[in-house]
mmCIF file of C-alpha atoms in Angstrom:
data_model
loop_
_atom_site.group_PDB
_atom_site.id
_atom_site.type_symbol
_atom_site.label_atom_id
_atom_site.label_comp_id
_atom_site.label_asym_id
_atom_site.label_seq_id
_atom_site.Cartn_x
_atom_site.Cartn_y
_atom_site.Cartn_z
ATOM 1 C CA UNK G 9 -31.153 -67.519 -18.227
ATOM 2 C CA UNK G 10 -32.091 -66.679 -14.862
ATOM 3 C CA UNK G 11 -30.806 -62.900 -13.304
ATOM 4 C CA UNK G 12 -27.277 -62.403 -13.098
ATOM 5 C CA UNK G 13 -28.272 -60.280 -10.281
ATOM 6 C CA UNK G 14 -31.406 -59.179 -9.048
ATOM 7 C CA UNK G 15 -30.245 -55.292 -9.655
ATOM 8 C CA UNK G 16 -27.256 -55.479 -11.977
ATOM 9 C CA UNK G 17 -25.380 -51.916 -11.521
ATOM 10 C CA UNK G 18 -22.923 -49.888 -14.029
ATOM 11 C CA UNK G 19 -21.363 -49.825 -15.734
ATOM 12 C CA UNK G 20 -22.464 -53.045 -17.948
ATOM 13 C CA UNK G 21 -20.652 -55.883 -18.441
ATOM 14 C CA UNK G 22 -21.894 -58.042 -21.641
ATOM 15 C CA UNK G 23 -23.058 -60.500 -18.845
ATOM 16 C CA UNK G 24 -25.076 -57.917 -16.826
ATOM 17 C CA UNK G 25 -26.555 -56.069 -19.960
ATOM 18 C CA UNK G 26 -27.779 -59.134 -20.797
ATOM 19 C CA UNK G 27 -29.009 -59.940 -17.558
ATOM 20 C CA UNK G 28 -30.696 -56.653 -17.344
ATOM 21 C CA UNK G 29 -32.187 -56.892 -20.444
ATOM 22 C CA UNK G 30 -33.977 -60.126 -19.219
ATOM 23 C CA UNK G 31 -35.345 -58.698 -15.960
ATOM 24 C CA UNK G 32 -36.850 -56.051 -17.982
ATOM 25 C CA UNK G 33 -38.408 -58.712 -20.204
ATOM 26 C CA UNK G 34 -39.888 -60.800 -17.385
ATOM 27 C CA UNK G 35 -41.073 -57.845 -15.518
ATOM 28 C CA UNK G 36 -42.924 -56.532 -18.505
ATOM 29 C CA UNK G 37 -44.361 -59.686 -19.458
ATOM 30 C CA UNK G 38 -46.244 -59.765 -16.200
ATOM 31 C CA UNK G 39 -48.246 -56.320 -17.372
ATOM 32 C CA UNK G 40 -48.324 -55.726 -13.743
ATOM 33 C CA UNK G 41 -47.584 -51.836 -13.955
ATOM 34 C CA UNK G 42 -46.699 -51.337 -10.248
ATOM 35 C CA UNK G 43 -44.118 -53.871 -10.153
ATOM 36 C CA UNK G 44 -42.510 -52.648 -13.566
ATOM 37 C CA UNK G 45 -42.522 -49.014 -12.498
ATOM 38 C CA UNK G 46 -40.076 -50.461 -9.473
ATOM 39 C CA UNK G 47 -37.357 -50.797 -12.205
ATOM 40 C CA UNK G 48 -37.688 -47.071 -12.919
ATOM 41 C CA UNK G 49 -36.314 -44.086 -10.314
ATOM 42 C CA UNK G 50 -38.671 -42.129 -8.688
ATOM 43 C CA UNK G 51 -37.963 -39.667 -11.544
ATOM 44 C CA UNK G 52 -37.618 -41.674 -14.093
ATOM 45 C CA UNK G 53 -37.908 -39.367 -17.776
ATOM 46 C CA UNK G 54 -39.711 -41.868 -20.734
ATOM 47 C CA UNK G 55 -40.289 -41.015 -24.052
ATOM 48 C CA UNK G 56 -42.927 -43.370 -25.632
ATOM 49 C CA UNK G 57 -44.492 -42.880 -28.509
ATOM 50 C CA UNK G 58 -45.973 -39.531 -28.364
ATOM 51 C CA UNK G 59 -46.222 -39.563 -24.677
ATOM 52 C CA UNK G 60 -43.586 -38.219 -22.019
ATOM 53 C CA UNK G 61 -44.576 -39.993 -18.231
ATOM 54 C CA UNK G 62 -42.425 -38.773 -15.571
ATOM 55 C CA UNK G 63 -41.787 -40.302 -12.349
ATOM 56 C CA UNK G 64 -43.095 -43.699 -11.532
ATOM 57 C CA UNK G 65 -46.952 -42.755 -10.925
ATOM 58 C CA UNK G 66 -47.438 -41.326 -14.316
ATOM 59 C CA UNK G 67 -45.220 -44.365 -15.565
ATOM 60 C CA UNK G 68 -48.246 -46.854 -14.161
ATOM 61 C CA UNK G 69 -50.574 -44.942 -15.387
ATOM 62 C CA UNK G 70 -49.316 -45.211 -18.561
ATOM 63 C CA UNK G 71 -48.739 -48.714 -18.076
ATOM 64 C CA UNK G 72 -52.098 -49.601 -17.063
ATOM 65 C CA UNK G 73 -53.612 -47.979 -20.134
ATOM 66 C CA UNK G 74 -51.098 -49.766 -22.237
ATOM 67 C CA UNK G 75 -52.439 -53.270 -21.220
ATOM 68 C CA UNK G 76 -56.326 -52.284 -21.133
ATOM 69 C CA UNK G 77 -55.585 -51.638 -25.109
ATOM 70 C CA UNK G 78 -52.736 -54.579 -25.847
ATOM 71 C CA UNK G 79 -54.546 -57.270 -24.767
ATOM 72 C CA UNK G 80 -52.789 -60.937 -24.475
ATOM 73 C CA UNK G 81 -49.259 -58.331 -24.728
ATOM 74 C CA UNK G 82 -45.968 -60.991 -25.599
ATOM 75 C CA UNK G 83 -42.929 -59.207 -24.991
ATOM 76 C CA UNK G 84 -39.409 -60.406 -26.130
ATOM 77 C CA UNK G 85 -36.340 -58.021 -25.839
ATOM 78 C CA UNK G 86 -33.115 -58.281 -27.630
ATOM 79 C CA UNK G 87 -29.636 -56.414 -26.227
ATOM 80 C CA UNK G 88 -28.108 -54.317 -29.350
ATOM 81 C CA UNK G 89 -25.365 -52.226 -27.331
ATOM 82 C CA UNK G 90 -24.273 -51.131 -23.932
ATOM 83 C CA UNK G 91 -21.754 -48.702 -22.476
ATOM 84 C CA UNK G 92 -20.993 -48.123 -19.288
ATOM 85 C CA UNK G 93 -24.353 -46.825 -17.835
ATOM 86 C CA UNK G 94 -26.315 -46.972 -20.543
ATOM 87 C CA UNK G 95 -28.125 -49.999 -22.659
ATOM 88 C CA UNK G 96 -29.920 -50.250 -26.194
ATOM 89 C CA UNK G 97 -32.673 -52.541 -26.468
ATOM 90 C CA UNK G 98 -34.828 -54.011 -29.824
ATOM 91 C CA UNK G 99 -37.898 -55.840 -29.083
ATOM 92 C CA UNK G 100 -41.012 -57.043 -30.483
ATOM 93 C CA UNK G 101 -44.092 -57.941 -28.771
ATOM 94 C CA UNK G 102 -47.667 -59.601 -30.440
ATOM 95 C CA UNK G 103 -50.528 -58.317 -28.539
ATOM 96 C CA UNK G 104 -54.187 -57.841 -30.119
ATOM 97 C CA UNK G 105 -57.147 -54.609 -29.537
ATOM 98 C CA UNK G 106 -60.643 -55.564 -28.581
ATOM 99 C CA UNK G 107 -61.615 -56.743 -32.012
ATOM 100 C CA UNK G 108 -59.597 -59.345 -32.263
ATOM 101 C CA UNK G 109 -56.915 -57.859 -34.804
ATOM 102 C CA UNK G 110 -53.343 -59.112 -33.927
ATOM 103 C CA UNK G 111 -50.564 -56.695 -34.309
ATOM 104 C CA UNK G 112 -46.334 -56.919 -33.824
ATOM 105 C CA UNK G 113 -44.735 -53.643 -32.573
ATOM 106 C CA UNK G 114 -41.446 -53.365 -33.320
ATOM 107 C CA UNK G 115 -38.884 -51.025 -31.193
ATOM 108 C CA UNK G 116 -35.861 -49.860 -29.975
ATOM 109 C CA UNK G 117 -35.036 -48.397 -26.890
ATOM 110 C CA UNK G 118 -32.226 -46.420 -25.592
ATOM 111 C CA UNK G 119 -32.164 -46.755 -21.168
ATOM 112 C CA UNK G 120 -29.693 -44.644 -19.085
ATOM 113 C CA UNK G 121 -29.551 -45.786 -15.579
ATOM 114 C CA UNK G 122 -28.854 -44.726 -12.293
ATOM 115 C CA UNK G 123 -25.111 -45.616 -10.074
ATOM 116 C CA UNK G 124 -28.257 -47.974 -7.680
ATOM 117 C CA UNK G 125 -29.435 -49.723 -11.094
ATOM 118 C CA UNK G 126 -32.432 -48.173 -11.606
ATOM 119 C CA UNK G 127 -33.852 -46.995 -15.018
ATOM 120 C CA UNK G 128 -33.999 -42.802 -14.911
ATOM 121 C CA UNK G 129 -34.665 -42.472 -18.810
ATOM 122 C CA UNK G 130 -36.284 -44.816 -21.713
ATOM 123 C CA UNK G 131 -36.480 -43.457 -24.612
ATOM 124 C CA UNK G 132 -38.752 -45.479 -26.773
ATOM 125 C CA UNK G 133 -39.461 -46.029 -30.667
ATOM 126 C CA UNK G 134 -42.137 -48.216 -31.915
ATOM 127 C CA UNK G 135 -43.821 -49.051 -34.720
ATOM 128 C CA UNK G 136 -47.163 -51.570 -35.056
ATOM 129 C CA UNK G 137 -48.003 -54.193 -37.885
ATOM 130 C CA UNK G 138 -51.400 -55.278 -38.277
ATOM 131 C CA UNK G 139 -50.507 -59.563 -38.721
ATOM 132 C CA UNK G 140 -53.080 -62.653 -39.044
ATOM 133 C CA UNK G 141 -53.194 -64.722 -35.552
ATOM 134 C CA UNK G 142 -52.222 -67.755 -37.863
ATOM 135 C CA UNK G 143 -48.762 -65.177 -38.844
ATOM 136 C CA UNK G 144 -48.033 -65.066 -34.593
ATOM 137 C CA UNK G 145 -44.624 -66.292 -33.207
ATOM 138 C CA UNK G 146 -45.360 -65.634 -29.399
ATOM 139 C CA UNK G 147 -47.078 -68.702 -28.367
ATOM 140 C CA UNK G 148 -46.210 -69.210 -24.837
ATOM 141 C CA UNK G 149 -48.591 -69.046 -22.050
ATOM 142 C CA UNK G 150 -49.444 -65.769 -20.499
ATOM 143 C CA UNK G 151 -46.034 -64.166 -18.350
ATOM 144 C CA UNK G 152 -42.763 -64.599 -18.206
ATOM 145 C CA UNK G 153 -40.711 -66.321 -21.666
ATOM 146 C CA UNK G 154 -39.516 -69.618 -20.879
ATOM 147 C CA UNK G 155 -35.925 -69.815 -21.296
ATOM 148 C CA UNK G 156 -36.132 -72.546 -23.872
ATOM 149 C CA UNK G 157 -38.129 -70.571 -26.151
ATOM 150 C CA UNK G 158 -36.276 -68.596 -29.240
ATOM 151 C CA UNK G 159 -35.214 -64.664 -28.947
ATOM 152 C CA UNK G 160 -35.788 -62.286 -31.708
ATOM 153 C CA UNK G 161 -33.021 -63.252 -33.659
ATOM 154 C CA UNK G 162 -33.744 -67.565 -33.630
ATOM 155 C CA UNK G 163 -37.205 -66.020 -34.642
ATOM 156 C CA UNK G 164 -35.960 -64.227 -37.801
ATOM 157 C CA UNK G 165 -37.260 -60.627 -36.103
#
């Protein structure tokens, strides 16, 4: 599915949630951590992991150590819920570390976003699972999913 809208604004209909929920899945999968951060306000709170960026130069920096450590990173994001300006998010995403070991990291997210559209707070949970590269589902090329290929429910995630 392409974007509903290029910045869909609150409150959510089930049509822009989902659309929003794409964008941030395409714009992830290009690890490019300037263009991401554009998603996010100027302010923008995050809570991931065990780290706490604030505002969008801390949120690339984050970024750009993210994807010198999750190398070949597969994102896919799933909308659970959404409410007038806020959306929650599962996802999964296959990446591997400089040895070669595969992992899955599993998540949820909770976003809150501002009356232009833009992300002020992601709040992030994630856990990682070592897995075999034979056990990987994310076999597209490198960037965005294409649209024919299966979420994280068709997957069984």
């Amino acid at each position: 599915m392409k974007y509903l809208m290029k910045f869909s604004l609150p409150p959510f209909s089930l049509e822009t949630a989902t659309a929003k929920v794409r964008k941030a899945e395409d714009d992830w999968n290009t690890r490019n951590p300037q263009l991401v951060a554009l998603d996010y306000t100027e302010d923008s709170r995050w809570r991931n992991r065990i780290e706490f960026p604030v505002g969008r130069a801390e949120i690339i920096a984050f970024l750009t150590r993210k994807w010198n450590k999750e190398l070949n990173y597969r994102l896919i994001k799933e909308l659970w819920s959404f409410n007038g300006n806020r959306i929650a998010v599962r996802f999964a995403y296959e990446w591997h570390d400089d040895s070669g070991q595969w992992f899955r990291s599993y998540g949820n997210e909770n976003w809150e976003f501002s009356a232009n559209g833009l992300n002020k707070r992601r709040y992030a949970s994630i856990n990682d699972m070592p897995i075999s590269e034979a056990e990987r589902k994310y076999r597209w090329p490198l960037g965005r999913r294409p649209d024919h290929y299966p979420g994280l429910s068709e997957l069984g995630l």
